CSV table of C-alpha atoms and ligand atoms in Angstrom, one decimal:
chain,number,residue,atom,x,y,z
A,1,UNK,CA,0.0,0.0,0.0
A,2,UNK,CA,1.0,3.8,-0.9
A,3,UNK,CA,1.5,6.2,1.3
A,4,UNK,CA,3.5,9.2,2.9
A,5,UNK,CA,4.9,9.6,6.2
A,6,UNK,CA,5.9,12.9,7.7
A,7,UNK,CA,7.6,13.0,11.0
A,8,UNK,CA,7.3,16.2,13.3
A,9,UNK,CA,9.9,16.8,15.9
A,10,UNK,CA,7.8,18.5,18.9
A,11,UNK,CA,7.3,17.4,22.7
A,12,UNK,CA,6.4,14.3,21.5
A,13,UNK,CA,7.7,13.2,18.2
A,14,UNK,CA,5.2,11.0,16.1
A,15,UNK,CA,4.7,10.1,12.2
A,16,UNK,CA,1.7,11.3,9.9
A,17,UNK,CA,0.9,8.7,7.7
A,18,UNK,CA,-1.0,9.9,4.6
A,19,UNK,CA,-2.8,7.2,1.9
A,20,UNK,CA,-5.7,6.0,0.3
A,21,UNK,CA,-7.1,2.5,2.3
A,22,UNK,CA,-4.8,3.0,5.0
A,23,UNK,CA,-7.0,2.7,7.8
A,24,UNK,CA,-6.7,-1.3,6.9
A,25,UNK,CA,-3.2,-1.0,8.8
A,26,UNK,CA,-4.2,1.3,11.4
A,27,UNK,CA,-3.2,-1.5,13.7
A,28,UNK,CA,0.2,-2.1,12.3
A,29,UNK,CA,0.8,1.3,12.4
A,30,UNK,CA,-0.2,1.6,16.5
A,31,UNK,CA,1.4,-1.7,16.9
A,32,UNK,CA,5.7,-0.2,17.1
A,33,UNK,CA,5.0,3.1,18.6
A,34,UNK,CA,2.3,1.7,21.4
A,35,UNK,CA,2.9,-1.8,21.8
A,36,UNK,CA,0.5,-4.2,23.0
A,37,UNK,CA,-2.8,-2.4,24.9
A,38,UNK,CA,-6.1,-1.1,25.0
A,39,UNK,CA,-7.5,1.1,22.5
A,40,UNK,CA,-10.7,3.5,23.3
A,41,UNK,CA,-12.4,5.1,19.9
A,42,UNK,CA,-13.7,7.9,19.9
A,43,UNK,CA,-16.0,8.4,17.1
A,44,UNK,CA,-19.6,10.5,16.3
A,45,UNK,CA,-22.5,9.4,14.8
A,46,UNK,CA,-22.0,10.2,11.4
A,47,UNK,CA,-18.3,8.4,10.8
A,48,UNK,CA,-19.9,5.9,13.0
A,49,UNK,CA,-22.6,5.3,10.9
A,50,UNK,CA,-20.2,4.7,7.6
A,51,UNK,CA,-16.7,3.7,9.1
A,52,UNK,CA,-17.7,2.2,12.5
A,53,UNK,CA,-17.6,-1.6,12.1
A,54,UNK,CA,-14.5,-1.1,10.0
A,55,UNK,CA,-11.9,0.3,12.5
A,56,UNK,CA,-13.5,-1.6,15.2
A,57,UNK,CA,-12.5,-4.8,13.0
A,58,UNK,CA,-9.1,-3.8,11.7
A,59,UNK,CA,-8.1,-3.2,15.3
A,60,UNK,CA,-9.4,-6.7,16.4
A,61,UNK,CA,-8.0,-8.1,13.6
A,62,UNK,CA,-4.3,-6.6,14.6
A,63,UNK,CA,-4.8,-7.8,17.7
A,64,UNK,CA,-6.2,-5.0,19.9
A,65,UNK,CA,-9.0,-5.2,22.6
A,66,UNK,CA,-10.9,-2.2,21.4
A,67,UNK,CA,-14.0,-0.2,23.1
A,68,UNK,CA,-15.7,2.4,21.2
A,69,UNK,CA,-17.6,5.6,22.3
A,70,UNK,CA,-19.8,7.6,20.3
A,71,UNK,CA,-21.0,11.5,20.6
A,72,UNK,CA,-23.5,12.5,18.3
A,73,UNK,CA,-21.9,14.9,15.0
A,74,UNK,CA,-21.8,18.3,15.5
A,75,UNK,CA,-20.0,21.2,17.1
A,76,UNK,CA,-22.4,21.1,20.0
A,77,UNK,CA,-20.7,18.0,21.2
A,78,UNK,CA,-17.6,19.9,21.9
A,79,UNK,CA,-18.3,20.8,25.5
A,80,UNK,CA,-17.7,19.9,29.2
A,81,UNK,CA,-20.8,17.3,29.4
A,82,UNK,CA,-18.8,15.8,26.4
A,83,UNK,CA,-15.5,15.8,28.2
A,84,UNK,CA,-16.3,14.8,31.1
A,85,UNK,CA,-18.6,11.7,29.8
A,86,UNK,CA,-16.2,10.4,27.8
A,87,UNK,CA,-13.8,10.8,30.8
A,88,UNK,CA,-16.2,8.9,32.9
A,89,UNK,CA,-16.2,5.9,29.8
A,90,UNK,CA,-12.4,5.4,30.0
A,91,UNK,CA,-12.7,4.9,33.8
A,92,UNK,CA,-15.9,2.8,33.4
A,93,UNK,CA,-13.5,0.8,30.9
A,94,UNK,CA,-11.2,0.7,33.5
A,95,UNK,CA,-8.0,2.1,30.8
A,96,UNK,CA,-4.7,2.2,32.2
A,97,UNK,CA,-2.0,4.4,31.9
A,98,UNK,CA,-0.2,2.4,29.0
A,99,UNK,CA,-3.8,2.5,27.0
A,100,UNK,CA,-4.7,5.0,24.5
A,101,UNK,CA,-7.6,7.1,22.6
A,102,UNK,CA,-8.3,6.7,19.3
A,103,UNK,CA,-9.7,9.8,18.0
A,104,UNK,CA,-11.9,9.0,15.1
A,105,UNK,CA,-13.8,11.5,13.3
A,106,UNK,CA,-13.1,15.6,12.3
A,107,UNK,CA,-11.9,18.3,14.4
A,108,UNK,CA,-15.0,18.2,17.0
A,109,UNK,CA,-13.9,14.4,17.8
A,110,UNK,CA,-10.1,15.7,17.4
A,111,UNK,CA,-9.7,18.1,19.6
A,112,UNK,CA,-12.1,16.5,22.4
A,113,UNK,CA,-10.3,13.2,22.4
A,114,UNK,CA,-7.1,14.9,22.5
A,115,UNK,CA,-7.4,16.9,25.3
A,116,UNK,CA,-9.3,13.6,27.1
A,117,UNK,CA,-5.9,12.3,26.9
A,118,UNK,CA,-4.2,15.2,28.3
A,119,UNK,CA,-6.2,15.3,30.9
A,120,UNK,CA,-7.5,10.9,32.1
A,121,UNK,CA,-4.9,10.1,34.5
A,122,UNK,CA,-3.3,13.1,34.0
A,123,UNK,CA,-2.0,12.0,30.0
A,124,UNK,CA,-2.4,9.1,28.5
A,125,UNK,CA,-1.4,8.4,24.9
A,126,UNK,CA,-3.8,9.4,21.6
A,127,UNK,CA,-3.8,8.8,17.9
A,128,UNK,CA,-5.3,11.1,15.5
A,129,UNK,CA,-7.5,9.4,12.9
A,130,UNK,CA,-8.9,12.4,10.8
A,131,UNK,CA,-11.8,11.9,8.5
A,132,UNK,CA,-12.4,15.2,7.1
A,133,UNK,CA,-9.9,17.6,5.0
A,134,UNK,CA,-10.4,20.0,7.4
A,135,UNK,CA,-8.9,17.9,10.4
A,136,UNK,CA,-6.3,16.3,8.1
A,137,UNK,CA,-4.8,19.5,7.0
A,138,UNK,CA,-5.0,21.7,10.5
A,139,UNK,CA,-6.6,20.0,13.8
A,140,UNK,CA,-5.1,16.5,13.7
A,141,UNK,CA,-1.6,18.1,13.4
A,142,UNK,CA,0.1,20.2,16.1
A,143,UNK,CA,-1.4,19.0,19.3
A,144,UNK,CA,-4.0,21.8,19.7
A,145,UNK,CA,-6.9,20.5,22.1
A,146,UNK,CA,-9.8,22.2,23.2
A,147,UNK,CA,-13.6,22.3,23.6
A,148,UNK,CA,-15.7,25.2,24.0
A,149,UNK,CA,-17.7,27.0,26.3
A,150,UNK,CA,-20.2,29.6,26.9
A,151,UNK,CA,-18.1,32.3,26.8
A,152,UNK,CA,-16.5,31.3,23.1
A,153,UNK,CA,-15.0,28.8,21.3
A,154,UNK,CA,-11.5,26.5,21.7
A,155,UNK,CA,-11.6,28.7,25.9
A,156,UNK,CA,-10.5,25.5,27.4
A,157,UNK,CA,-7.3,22.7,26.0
A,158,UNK,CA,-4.1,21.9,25.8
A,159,UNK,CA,-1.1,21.6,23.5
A,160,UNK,CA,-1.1,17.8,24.2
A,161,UNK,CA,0.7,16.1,20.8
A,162,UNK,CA,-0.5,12.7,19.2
A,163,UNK,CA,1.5,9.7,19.3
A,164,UNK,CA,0.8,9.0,15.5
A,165,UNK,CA,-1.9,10.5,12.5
A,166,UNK,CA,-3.1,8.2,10.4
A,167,UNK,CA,-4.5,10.0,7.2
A,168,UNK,CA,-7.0,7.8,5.1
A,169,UNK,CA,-7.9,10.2,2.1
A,170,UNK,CA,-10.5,7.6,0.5
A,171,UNK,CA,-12.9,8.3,4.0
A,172,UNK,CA,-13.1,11.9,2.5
A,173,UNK,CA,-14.9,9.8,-0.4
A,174,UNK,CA,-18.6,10.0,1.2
A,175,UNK,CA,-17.9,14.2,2.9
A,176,UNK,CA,-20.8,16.6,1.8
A,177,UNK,CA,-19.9,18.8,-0.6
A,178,UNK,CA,-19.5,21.6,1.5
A,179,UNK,CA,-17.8,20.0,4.8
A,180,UNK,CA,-15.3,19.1,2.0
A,181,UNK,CA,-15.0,22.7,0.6
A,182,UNK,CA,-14.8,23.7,4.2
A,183,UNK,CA,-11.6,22.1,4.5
A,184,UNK,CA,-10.4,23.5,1.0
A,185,UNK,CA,-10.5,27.0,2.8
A,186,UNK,CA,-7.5,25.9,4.9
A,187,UNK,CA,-5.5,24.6,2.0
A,188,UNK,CA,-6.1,27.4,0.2
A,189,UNK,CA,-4.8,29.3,3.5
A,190,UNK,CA,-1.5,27.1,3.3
A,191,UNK,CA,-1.0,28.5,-0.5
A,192,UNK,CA,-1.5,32.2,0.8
A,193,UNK,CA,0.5,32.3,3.8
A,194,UNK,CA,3.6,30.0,2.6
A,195,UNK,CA,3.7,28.3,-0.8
A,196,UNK,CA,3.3,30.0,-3.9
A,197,UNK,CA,3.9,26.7,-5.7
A,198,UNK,CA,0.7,24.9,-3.9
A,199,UNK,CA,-1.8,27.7,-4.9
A,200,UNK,CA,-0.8,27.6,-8.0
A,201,UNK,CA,-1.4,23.8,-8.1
A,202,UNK,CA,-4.8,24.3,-6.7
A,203,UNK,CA,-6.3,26.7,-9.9
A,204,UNK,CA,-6.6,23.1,-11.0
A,205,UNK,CA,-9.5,21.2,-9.6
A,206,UNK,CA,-10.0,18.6,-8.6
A,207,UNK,CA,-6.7,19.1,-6.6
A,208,UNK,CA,-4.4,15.7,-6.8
A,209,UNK,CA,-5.8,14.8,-2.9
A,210,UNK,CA,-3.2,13.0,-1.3
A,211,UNK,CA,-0.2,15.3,-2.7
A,212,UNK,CA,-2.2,18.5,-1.3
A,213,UNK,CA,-2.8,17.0,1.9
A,214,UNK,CA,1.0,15.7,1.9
A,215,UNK,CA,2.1,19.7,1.4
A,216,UNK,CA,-0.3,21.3,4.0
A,217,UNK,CA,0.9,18.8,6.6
A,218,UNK,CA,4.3,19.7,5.7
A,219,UNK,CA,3.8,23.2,6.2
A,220,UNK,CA,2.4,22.4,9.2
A,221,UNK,CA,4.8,20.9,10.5
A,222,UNK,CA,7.4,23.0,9.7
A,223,UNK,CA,5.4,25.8,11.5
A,224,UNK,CA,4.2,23.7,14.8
A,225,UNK,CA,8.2,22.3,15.0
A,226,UNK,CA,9.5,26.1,15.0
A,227,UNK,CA,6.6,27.5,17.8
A,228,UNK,CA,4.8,24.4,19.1
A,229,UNK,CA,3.1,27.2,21.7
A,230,UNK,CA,1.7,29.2,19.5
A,231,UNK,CA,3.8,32.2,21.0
A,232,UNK,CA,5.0,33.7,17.5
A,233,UNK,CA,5.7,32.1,14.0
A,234,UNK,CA,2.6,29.5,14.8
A,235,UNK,CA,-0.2,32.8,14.3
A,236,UNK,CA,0.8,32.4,11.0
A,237,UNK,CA,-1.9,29.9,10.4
A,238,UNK,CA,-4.6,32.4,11.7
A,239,UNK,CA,-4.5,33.9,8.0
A,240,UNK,CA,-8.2,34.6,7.6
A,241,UNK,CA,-9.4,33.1,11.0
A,242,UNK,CA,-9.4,36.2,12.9
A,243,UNK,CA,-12.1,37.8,11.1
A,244,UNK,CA,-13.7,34.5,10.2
A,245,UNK,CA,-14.3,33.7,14.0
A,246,UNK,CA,-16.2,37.0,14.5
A,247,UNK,CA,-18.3,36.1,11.3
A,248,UNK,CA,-18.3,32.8,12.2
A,249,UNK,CA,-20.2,34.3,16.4
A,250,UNK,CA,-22.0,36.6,14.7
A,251,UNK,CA,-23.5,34.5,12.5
A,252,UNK,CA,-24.5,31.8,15.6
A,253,UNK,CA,-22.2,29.4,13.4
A,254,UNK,CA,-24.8,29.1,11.2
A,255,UNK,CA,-21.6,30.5,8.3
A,256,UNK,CA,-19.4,27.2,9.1
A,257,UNK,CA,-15.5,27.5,9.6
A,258,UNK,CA,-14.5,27.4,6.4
A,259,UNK,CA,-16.6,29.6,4.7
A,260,UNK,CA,-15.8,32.0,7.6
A,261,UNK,CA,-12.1,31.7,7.0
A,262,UNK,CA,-12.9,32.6,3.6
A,263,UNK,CA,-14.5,35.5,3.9
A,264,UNK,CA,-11.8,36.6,6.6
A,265,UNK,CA,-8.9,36.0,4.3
A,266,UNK,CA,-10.6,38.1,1.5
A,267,UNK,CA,-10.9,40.9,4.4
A,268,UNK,CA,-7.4,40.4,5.5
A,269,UNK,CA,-6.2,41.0,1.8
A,270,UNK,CA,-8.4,44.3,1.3
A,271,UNK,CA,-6.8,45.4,5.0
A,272,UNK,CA,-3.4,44.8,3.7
A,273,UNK,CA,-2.9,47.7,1.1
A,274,UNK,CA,-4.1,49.9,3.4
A,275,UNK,CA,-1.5,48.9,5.7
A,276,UNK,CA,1.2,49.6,2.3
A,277,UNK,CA,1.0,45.8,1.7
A,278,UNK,CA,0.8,44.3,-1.9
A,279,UNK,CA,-3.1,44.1,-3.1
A,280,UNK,CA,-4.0,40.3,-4.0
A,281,UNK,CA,-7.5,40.9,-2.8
A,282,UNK,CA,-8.9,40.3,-6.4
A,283,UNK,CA,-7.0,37.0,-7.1
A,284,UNK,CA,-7.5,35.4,-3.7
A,285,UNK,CA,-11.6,36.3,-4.6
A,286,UNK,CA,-11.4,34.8,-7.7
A,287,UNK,CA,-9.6,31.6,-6.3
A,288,UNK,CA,-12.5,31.2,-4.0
A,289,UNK,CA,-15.5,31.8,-5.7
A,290,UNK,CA,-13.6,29.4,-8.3
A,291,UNK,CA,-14.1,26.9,-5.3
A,292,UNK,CA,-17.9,27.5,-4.8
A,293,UNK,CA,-17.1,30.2,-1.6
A,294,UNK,CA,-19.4,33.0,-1.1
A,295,UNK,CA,-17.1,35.7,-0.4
A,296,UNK,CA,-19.5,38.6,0.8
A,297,UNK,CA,-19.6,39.4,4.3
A,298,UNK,CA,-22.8,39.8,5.4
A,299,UNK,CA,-22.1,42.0,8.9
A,300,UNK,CA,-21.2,45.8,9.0
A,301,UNK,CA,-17.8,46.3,9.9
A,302,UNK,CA,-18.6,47.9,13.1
A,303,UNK,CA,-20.2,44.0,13.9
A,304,UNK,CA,-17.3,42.6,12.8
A,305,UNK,CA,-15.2,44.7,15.0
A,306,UNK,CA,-17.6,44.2,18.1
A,307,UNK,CA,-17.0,40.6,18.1
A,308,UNK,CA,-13.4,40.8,17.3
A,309,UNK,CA,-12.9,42.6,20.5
A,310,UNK,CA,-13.3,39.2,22.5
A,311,UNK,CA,-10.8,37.5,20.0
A,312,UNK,CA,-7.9,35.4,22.1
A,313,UNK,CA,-5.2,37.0,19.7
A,314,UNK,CA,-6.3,40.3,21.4
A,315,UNK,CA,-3.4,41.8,24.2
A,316,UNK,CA,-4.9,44.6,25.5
A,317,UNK,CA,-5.1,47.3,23.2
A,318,UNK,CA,-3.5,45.6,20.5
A,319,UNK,CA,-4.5,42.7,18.4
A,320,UNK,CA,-2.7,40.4,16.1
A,321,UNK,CA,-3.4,40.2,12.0
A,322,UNK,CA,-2.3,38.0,9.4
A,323,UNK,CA,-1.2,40.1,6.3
A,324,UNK,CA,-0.3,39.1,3.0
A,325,UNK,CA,2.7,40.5,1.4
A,326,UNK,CA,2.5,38.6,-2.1
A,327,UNK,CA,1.0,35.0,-2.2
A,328,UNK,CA,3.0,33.0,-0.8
A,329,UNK,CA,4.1,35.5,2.0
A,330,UNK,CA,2.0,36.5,4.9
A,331,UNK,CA,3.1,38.7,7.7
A,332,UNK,CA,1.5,38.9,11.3
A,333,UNK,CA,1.4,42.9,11.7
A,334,UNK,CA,0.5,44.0,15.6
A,335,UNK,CA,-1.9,46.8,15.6
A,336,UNK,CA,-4.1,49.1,18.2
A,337,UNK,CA,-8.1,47.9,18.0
A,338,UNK,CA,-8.9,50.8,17.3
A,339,UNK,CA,-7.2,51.0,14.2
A,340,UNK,CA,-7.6,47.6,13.0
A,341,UNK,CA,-11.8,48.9,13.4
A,342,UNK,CA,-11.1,52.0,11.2
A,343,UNK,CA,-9.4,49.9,8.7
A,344,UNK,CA,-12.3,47.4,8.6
A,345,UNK,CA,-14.7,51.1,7.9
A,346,UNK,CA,-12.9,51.1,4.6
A,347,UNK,CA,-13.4,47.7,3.0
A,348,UNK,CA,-15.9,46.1,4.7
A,349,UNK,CA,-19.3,48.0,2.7
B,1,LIG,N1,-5.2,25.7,13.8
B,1,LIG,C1,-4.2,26.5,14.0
B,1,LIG,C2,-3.1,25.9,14.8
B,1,LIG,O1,-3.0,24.7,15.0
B,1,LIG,O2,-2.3,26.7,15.3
């Protein structure tokens, strides 16, 4: 069988395996890095539905005792009654410190079982097993855990890194349309922020799967192995995100991530000439609609600035923006809110 493997050098070093059918040796690939013990998947109800059965029996298969627990799909799952049910499971299953969580599913399943890790018996091991592009391009890489709360999203987690990804690209076979094109938002991100030579590559669609998902992990990587704490360099990867998460609140998440991001990396790239950046406002629009993105944002920019004022990149007076300088290039450029809000009067209509 085919497939890439990218190693990232962090707190914990691990290997992302990327291929089509590779879940079949999911259990090969656990087997040399955890040995022999027990695994605890944590799936929802949709991959369940399609994919269930078939991890459950290539882990038997390989030799693993195997318990499975399921949350139902959805962002509304990624809470504290989550967390601490699941929590509850692994004791109820009686896992010891030399077992390990399986997490199954996109970043809602991700991010929860990661930070379950960090946190049952104060760490035990985890595997990422992402099934959408979304979470095999950004949340199954780089050890970011969280769930949400009332107060916002992503409040509460850990950098806690995987032991090992394992990338199937043929489960992104059955995605809907636009969970898919929600993760196309991210890889378009990777082009803007550091590689000319991949956005090019994605003007021709349908992008060549497994070599796209290859690159973005790469990038990544590279990123997450230079400022695995997110205190610099790793911003970088916000390109878009900080407008996108206001549109994304002020919309009650009814505009999902990735066509959030989308719109916020168009606004970013109208900000940026103002700020005597180069303009590739127009071509970065173009690229998007080209991918079905509806690029309008549908908030005044005194909305958008409201809800960017409770953004986690905001120190004090001053928040942090992702800028492009050409594609390819992307600077983060520290500004006073209030200026960032007057800049936002002049391109948002
Ligand atoms: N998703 C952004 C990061 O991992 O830093």
């Amino acid at each position: 069988m085919q497939y890439n493997t990218i190693h990232v050098e962090a707190s914990r070093c691990y290997d992302i395996h990327i291929g089509r059918g590779i879940l079949a040796e999911l259990g090969n690939f656990i087997r040399p890095v955890l040995g022999d013990c027990r695994l605890a998947v944590l799936t929802d109800s949709n991959v369940d539905a399609l994919y269930g059965n078939r991890i459950m029996e290539y882990l038997q298969a390989a030799g693993y005792n195997v318990c499975k627990y399921v949350i139902p799909a959805g962002e509304a799952s990624k809470c504290a009654e989550s967390l601490l049910a699941f929590l509850n499971f692994l004791a109820s299953e009686q896992l010891t410190r030399k077992d390990a969580v399986i997490a199954f599913g996109g970043g809602v399943v991700g991010d929860l079982g990661g930070l379950s890790a960090s946190l049952y018996l104060r760490g035990v091991k985890y595997v990422q097993v992402p099934t959408t592009l979304l979470a095999a391009v950004d949340s199954s890489v780089g050890g970011k855990t969280a769930i949400d709360i009332p107060a916002g999203k992503n409040l509460v987690g850990s950098f806690y890194q995987p032991s090992l990804v394992c990338c199937d690209t043929a489960l992104m076979d059955t995605l809907p349309k636009d969970i898919y094109r929600d993760g196309c938002a991210e890889v378009i991100k990777y082009g803007m922020i550091l590689d000319a030579d991949l956005y090019s590559i994605l003007h021709t669609l349908p992008f060549d799967r497994e070599a796209v998902v290859a690159r973005c992990v790469e990038i990544k990587r590279d990123v997450v192995q230079q400022d695995e704490f997110d205190n610099g360099l790793r911003g970088l990867l916000n390109f878009g995100h900080t407008f996108g998460h206001a549109i994304e609140k002020l919309s009650n998440f009814s505009v999902s991530h990735g066509e959030a991001v989308a719109k916020g990396m168009v606004i970013a790239a109208r900000v940026a000439p103002l700020c005597g950046l180069c303009n590739v406002a127009d071509e970065l629009s173009a690229l998007l609609v080209e991918y079905g993105f509806d690029i309008s944002c549908p908030y005044s920019a005194q909305d958008v600035y409201d809800a960017l004022l409770s953004d986690k990149k905001r120190r004090g007076g001053k928040i942090s923006v992702v800028l492009p300088r050409s594609v390819g290039d992307c600077t983060l450029v520290d500004m006073p809110v209030e200026e960032l809000g007057v800049l936002l009067s002049k391109v948002i209509a």
